[in-house]
Short mmCIF file of C-alpha atoms and ligand atoms in Angstrom, two decimals:
data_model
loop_
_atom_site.label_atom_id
_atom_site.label_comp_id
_atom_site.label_asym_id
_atom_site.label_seq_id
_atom_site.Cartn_x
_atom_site.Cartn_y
_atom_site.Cartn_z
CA UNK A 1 12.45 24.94 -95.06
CA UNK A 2 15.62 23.15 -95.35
CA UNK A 3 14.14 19.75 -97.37
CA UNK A 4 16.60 17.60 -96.20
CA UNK A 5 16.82 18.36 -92.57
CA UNK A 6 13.54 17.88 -92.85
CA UNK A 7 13.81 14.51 -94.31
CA UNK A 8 16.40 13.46 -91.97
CA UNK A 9 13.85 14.50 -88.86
CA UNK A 10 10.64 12.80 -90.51
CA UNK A 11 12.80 9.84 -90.34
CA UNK A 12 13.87 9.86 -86.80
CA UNK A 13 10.48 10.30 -85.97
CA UNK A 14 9.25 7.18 -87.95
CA UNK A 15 12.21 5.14 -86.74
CA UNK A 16 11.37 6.18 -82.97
CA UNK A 17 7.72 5.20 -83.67
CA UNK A 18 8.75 2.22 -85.20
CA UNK A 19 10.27 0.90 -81.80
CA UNK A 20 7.09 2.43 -79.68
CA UNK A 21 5.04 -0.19 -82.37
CA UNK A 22 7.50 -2.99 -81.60
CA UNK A 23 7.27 -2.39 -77.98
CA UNK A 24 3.58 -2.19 -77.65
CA UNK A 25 2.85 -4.28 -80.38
CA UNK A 26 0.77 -2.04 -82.53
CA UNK A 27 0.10 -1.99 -86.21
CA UNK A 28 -0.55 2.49 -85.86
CA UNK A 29 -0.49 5.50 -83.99
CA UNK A 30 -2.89 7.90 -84.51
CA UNK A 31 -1.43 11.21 -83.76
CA UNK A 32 -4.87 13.92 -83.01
CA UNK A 33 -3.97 17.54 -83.18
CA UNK A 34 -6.93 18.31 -81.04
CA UNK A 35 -10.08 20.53 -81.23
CA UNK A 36 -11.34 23.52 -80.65
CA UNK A 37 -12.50 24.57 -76.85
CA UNK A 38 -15.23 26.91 -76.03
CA UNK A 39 -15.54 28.85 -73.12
CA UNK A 40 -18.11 28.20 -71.00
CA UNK A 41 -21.07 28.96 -72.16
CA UNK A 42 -19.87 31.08 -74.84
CA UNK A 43 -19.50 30.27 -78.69
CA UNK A 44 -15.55 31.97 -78.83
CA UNK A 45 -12.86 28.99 -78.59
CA UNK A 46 -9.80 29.64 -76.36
CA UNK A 47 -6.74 29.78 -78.89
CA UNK A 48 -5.54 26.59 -80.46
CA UNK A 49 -2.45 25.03 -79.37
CA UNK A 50 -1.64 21.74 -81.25
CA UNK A 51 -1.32 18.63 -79.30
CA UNK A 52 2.71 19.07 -79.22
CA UNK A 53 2.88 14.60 -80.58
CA UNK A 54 1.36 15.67 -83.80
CA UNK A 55 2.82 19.35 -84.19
CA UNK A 56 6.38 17.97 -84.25
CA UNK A 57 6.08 16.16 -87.42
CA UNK A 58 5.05 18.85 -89.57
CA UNK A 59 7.12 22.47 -90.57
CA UNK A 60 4.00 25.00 -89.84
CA UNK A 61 1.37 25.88 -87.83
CA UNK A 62 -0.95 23.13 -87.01
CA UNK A 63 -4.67 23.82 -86.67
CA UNK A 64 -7.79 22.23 -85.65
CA UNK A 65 -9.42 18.08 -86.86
CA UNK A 66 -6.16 16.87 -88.53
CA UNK A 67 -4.89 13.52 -87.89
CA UNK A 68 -1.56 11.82 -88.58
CA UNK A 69 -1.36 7.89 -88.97
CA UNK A 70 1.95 6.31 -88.56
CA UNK A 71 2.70 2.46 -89.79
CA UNK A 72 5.81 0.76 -89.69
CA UNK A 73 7.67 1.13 -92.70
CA UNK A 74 5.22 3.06 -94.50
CA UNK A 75 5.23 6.99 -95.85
CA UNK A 76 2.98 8.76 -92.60
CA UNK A 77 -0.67 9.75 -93.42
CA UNK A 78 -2.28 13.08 -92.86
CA UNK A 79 -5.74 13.51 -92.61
CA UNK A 80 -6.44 17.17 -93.59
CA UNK A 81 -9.65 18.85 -92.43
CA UNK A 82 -11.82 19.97 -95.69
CA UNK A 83 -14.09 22.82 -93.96
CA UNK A 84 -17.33 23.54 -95.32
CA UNK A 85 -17.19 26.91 -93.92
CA UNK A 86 -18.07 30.26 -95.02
CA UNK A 87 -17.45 32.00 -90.73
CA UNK A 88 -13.54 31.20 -91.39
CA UNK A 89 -10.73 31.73 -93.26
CA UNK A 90 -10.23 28.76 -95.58
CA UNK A 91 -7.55 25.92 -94.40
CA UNK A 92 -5.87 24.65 -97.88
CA UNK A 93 -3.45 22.24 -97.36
CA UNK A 94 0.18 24.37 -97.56
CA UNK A 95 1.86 24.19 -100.46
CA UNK A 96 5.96 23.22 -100.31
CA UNK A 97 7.72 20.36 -100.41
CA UNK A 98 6.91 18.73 -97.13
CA UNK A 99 4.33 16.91 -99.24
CA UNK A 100 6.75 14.82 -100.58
CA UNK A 101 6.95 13.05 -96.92
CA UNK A 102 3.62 12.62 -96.87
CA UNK A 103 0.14 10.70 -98.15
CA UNK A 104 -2.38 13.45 -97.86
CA UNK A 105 -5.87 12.68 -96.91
CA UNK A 106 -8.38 15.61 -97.30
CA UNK A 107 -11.74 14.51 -96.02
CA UNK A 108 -14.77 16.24 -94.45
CA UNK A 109 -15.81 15.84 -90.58
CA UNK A 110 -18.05 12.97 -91.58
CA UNK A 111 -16.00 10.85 -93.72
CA UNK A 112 -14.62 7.56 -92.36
CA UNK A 113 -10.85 8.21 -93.06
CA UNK A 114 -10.36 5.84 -90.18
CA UNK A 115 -12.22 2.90 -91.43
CA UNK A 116 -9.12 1.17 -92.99
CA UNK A 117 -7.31 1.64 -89.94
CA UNK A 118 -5.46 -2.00 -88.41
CA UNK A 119 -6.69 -3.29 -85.24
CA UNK A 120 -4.00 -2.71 -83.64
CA UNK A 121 -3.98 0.67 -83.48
CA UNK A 122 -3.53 3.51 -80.45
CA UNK A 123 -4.23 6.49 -80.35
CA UNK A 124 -2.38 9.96 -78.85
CA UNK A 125 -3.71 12.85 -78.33
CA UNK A 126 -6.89 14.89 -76.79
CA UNK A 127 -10.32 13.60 -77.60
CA UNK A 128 -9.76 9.67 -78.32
CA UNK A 129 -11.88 8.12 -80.85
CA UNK A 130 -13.51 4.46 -80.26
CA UNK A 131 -11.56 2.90 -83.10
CA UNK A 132 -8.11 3.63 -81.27
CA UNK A 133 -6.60 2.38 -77.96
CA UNK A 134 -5.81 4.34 -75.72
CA UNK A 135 -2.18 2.78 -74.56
CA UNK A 136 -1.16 2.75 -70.75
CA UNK A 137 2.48 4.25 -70.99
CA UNK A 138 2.56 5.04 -74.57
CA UNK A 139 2.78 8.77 -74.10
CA UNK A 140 5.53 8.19 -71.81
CA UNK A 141 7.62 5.89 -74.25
CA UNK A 142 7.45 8.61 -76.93
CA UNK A 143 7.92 11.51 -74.78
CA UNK A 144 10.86 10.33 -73.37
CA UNK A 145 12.34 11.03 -76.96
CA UNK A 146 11.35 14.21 -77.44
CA UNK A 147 13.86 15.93 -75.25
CA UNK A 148 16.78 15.05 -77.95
CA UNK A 149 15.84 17.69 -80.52
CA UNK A 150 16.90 16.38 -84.38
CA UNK A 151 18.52 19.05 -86.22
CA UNK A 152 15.55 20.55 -88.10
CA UNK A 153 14.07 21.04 -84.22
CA UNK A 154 17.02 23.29 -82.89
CA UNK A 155 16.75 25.26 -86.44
CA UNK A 156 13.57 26.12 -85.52
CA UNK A 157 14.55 27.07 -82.05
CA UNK A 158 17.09 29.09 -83.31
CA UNK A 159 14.66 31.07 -85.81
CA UNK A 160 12.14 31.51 -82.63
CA UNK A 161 15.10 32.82 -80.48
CA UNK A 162 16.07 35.65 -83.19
CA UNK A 163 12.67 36.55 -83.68
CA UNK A 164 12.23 37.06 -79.76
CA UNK A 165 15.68 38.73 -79.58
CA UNK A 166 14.45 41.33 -81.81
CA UNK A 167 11.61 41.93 -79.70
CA UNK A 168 13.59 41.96 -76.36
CA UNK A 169 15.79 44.83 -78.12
CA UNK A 170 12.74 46.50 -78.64
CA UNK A 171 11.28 46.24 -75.07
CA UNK A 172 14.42 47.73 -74.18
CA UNK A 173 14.25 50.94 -75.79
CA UNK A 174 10.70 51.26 -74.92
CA UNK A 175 11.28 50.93 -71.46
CA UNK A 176 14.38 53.53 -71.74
CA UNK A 177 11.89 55.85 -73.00
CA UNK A 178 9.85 55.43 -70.13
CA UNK A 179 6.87 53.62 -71.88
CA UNK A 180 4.57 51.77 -69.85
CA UNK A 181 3.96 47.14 -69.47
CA UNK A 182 1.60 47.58 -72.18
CA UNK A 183 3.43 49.69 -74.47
CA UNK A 184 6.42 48.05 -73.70
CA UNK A 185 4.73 44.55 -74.69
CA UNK A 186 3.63 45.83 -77.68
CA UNK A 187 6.78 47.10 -78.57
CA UNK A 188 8.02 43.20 -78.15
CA UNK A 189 5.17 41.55 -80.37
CA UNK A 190 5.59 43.89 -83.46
CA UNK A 191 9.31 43.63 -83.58
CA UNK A 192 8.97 39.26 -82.87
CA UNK A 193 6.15 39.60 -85.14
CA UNK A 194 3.76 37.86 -83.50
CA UNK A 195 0.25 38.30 -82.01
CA UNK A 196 -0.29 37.51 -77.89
CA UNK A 197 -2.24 34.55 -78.87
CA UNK A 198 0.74 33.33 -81.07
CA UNK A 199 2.76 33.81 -77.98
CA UNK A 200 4.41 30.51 -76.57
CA UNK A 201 3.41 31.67 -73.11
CA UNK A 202 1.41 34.89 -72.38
CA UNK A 203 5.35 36.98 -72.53
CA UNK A 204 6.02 38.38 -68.82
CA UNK A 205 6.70 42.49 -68.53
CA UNK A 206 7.37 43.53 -65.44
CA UNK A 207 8.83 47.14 -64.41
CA UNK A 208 10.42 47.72 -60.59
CA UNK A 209 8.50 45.85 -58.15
CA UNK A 210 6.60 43.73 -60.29
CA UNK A 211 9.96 41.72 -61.44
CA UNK A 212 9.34 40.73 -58.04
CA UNK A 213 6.52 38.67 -59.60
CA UNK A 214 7.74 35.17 -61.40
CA UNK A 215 5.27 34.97 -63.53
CA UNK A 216 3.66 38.43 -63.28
CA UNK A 217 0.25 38.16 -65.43
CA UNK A 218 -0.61 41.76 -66.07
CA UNK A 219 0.57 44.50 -68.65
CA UNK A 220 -0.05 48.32 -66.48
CA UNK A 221 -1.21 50.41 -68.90
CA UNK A 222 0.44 53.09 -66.79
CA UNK A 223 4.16 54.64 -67.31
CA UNK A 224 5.71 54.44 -63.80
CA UNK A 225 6.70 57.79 -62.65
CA UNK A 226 10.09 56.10 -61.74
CA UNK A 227 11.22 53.42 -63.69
CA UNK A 228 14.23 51.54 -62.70
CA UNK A 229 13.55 47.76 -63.48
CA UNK A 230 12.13 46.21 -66.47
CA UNK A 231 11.80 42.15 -66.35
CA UNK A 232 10.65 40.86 -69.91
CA UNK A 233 10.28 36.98 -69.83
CA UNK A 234 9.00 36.35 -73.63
CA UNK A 235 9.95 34.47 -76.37
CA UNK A 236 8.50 33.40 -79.91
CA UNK A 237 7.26 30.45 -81.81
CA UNK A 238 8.10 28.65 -85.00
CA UNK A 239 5.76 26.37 -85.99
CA UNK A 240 5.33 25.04 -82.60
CA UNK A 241 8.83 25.65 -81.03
CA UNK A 242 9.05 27.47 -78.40
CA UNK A 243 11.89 30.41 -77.51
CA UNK A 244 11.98 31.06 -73.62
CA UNK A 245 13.86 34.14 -73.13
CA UNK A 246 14.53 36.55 -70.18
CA UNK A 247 16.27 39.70 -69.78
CA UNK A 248 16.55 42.69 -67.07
CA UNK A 249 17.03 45.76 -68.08
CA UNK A 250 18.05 48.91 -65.69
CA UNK A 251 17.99 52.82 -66.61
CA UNK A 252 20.92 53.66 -63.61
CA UNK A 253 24.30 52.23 -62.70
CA UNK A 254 23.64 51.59 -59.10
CA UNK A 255 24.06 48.95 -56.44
CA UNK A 256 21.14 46.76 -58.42
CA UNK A 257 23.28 46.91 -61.73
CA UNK A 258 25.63 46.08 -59.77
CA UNK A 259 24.21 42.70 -58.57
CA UNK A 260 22.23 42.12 -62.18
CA UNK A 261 25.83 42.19 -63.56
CA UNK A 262 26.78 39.45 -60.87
CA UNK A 263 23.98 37.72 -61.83
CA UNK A 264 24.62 37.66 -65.65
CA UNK A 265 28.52 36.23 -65.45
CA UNK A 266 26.96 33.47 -63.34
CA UNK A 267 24.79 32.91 -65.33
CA UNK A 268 27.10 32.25 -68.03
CA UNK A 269 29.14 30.02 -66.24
CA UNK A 270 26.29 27.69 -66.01
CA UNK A 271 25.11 27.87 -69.10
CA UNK A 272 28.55 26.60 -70.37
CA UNK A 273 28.66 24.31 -68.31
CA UNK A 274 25.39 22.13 -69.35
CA UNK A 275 27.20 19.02 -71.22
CA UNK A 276 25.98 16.04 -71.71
CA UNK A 277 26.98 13.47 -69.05
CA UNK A 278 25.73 16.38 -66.31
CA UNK A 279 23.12 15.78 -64.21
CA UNK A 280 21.00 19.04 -63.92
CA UNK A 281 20.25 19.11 -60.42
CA UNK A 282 23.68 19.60 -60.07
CA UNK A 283 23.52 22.48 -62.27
CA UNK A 284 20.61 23.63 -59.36
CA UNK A 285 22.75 23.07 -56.98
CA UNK A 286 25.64 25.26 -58.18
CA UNK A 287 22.71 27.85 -58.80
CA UNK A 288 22.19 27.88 -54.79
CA UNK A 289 25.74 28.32 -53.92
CA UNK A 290 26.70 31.28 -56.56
CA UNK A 291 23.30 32.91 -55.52
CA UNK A 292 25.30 32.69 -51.94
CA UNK A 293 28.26 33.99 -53.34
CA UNK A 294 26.72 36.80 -54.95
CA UNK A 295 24.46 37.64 -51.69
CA UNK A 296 27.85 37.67 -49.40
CA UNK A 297 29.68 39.52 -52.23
CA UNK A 298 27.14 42.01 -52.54
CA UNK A 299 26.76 42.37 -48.79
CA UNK A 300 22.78 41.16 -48.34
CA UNK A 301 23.90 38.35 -46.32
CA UNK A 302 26.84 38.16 -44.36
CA UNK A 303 26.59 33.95 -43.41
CA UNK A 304 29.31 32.27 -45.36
CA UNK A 305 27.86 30.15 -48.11
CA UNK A 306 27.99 27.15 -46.49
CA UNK A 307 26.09 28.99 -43.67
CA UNK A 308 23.28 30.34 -45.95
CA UNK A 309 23.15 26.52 -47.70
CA UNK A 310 22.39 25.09 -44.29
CA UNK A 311 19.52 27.64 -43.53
CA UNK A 312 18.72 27.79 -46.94
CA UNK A 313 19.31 31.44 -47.66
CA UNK A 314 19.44 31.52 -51.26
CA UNK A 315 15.85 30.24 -51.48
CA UNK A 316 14.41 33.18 -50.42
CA UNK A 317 15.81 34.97 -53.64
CA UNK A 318 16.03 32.16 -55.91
CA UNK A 319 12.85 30.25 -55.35
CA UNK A 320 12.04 28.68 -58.38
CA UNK A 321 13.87 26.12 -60.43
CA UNK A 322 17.55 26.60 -62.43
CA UNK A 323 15.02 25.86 -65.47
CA UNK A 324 13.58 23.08 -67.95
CA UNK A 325 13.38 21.58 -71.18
CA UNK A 326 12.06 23.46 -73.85
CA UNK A 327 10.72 22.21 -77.40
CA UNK A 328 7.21 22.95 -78.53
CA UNK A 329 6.64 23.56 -74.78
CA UNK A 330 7.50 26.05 -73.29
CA UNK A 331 7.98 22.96 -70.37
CA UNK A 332 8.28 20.49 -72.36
CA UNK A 333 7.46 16.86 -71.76
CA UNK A 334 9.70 14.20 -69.90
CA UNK A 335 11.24 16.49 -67.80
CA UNK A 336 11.06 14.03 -64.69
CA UNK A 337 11.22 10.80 -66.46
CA UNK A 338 14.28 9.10 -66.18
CA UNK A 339 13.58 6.42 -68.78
CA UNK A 340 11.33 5.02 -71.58
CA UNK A 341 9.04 3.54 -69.52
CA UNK A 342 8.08 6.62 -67.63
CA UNK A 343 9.89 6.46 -64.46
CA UNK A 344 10.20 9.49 -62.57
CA UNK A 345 12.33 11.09 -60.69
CA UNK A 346 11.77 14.28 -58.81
CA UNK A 347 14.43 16.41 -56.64
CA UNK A 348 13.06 16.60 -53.19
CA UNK A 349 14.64 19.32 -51.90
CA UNK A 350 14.34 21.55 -55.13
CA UNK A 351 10.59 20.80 -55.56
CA UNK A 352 10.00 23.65 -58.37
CA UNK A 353 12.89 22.06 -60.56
CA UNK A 354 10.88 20.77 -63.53
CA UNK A 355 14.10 18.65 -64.88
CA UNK A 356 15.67 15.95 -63.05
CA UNK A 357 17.43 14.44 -66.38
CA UNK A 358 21.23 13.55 -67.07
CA UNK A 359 22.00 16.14 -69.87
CA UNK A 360 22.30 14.30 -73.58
CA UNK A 361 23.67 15.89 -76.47
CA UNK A 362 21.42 17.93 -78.69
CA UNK A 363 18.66 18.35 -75.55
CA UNK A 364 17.46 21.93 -75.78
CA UNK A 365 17.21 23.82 -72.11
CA UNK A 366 17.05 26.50 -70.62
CA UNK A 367 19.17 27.91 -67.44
CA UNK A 368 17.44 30.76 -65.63
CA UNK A 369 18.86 31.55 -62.60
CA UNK A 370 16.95 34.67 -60.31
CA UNK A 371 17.66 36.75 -57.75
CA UNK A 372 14.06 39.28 -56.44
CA UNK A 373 13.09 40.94 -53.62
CA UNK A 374 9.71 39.13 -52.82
CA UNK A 375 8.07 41.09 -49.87
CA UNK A 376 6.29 37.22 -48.75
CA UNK A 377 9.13 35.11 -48.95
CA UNK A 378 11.46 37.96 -46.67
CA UNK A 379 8.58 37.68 -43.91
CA UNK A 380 8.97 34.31 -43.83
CA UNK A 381 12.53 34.41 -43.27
CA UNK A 382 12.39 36.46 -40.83
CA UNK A 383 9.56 34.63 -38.74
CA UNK A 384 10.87 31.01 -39.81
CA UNK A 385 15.05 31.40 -39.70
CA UNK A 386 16.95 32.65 -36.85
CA UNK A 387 19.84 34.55 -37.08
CA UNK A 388 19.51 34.81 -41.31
CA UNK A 389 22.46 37.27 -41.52
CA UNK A 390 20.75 39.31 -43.93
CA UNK A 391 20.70 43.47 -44.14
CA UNK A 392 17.12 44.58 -43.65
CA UNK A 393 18.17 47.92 -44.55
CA UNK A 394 19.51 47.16 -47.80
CA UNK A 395 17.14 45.04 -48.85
CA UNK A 396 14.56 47.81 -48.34
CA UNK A 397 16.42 49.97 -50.65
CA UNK A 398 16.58 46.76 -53.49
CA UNK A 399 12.74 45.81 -52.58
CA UNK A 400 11.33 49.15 -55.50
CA UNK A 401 13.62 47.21 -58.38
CA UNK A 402 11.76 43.73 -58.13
CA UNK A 403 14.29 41.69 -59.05
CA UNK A 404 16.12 39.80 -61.73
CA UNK A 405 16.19 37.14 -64.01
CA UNK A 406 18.12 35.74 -66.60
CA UNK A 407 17.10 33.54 -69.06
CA UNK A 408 19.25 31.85 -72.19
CA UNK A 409 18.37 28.59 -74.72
CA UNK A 410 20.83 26.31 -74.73
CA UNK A 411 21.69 22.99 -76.82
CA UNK A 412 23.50 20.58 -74.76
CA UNK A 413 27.15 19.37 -76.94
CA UNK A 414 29.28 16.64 -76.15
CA UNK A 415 32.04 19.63 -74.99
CA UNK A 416 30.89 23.06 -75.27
CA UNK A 417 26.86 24.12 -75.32
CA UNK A 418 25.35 26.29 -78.11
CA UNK A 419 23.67 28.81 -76.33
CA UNK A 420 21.49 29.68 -79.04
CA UNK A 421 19.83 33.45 -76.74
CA UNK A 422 23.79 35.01 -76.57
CA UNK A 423 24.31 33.90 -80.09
CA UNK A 424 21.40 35.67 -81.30
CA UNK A 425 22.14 38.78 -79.33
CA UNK A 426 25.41 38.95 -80.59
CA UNK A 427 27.33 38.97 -76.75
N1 LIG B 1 8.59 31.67 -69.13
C1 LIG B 1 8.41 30.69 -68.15
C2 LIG B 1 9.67 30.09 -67.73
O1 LIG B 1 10.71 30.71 -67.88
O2 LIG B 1 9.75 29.00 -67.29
MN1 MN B 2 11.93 29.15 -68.71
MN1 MN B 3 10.94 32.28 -69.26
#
């Protein structure tokens, strides 16, 4: 950990919970990391995921009962679970100099840690306790924050993008050697060195038609006896933050590498272009017309782009959004709110686009444009939209590859982004 990054971000936490205090005249937060769930009627928990409020303050993993208390102009609290507990590993407090930030707490589920707590005080988080408010609009006033990642934030990212690179490279040569979703998957977790559960999202592997699938939920334990596609949408975590990384990956050069390498230089071009200043549903936008360009170019549509924008064309291959914040996660919070006090804004005509934001230096997003054969959505062009233009024929012969996606991490600059996925692959 690099101490005084992490000095400078404890800071710009305090001072942005300092004006949250101001503004809803509090005394305290109370940050809650959360508990643990059971399933139903079962005595295993689902894995723990921090509440992301209380996770950003601290540089590792954070687990079950521990509570943060911030005051104006006083070092921030923690409250670290002591666990009587002879079922579990033991949960000392981690050693480093993060402590020096900090007043540590230990206590024991039954102690009253919060009993000198001011009146005033609110609390965030799952579970709220009795002696803590629960604020109307609070969450929104600090989430709006979150989206502007301090430096010690996009470090992190960074790490959790090289650890998933490593495991994309991996996936890669797995699938050249014909391995199978499951084998391929492991292949990604031992070379991101990371467990499924430790996953920031359950990591997408799809091979030919099942990149057809956004987010495609299984792992076939089967090799395909033809493989020509493999989709891998997975990234890693470090303490908290998220990597969101997708690649496709083809065994022939063919009319589909063809349009994957389309779709990669377009790609590109949008990433760089994410500044602050931009609003990113005009980064959408431009998504829709070079997904037109690139279905004209590549002869599945023959309707000039302004054609295939009127009947919207590109839809039916590019159906989700051009992508989303990402922080500790995966979608990260504040994506539609426009300011502080948690106005939102959402793009009517792009309803899957999960960030309606004017870019800001030092936001961390993610641009994942796609272009897939999905059997449902062709059907309902060609019931719903007369006249589509597009080349049945052809589209039968890209329908056993799935389709593609492309996924990069970028930090929005002032001029030129920091796309933190090419950096770490070294193109
Ligand atoms: N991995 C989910 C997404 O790309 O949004
Ligand atoms: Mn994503
Ligand atoms: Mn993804």
């Amino acid at each position: 950990m690099n101490t005084s990054s992490y000095q400078e971000h404890i800071a710009t936490l305090q001072a942005r919970y300092a004006k949250a205090m101001q503004h809803f005249n509090l005394d305290a937060i109370v940050l809650a990391s959360g508990q643990k769930t059971y399933y139903f009627q079962d005595d295993h928990t689902a894995p723990f995921h921090a509440y992301s409020g209380a996770q950003q303050w601290l540089p590792f993993t954070l687990n079950t009962d521990t509570y943060l208390i911030i005051q104006a102009g006083q070092k921030p609290r923690i409250v670290w679970p002591i666990r009587d507990d002879f079922w579990h590993a033991p949960n000392p407090v981690p050693a480093g100099e993060w402590q020096d930030e900090w007043d540590i707490s230990p206590a024991r589920v039954d102690d009253k840690w919060f009993s000198g707590l001011p009146q005033k005080c609110a609390w965030l988080g799952p579970q709220p306790q009795s002696f803590a408010q629960t604020i109307e609009g609070l969450n929104a006033y600090v989430d709006f924050s979150k989206a502007v990642k301090t430096p010690f934030e996009i470090n992190a990212m960074r790490l959790a993008t090289e650890r998933a690179v490593k495991g994309h490279l991996a996936a890669k040569e797995a699938f050249l050697a014909g391995m199978s979703e499951l084998e391929i998957h492991l292949a990604f977790l031992q070379a991101s060195q990371q467990t499924a559960a430790q996953e920031p999202y359950p990591g997408i592997v799809g091979v030919n038609e099942h990149a057809a699938v956004l987010h495609y939920e299984h792992k076939d334990i089967n090799r395909s006896a033809r493989p020509l596609t493999l989709l891998i949408d997975a990234g890693a975590n470090e303490h908290g933050y998220a990597s969101d990384i997708t690649r496709t990956f083809v065994r022939h050069d063919d009319e589909f590498s063809a349009l994957v390498n389309s779709l990669d230089t377009m790609e590109q071009h949008l990433a760089s272009s994410a500044m602050s200043g931009v609003d990113y549903r005009s980064i959408h936008q431009e998504a829709l017309v070079g997904i037109a360009h690139i279905l004209h170019d590549h002869k599945i549509c023959r309707l000039s782009v302004d054609e295939q924008m009127a009947k919207a064309i590109p839809q039916v291959f590019f159906p989700h959004g051009i992508g989303h914040l990402l922080g500790l996660q995966v979608h990260d919070v504040g994506g539609f709110q426009i300011d502080e006090l948690g106005t939102t804004r959402k793009d009517e005509n792009s309803p899957f686009l999960r960030l309606t934001r004017t870019l800001k230096k030092d936001m961390v997003i993610t641009i994942e444009p796609g272009l897939y054969f999905v059997p449902m959505l062709l059907e309902k062009m060609q019931a719903d939209i007369p006249q589509h233009g597009c080349d049945l024929e052809l589209i039968e012969r890209f329908k056993p590859y799935g389709g593609i996606r492309i996924e990069d991490n970028i930090v929005v600059k002032d001029d030129l982004p920091i796309n933190l996925t090419r950096n770490a692959f070294g193109q």
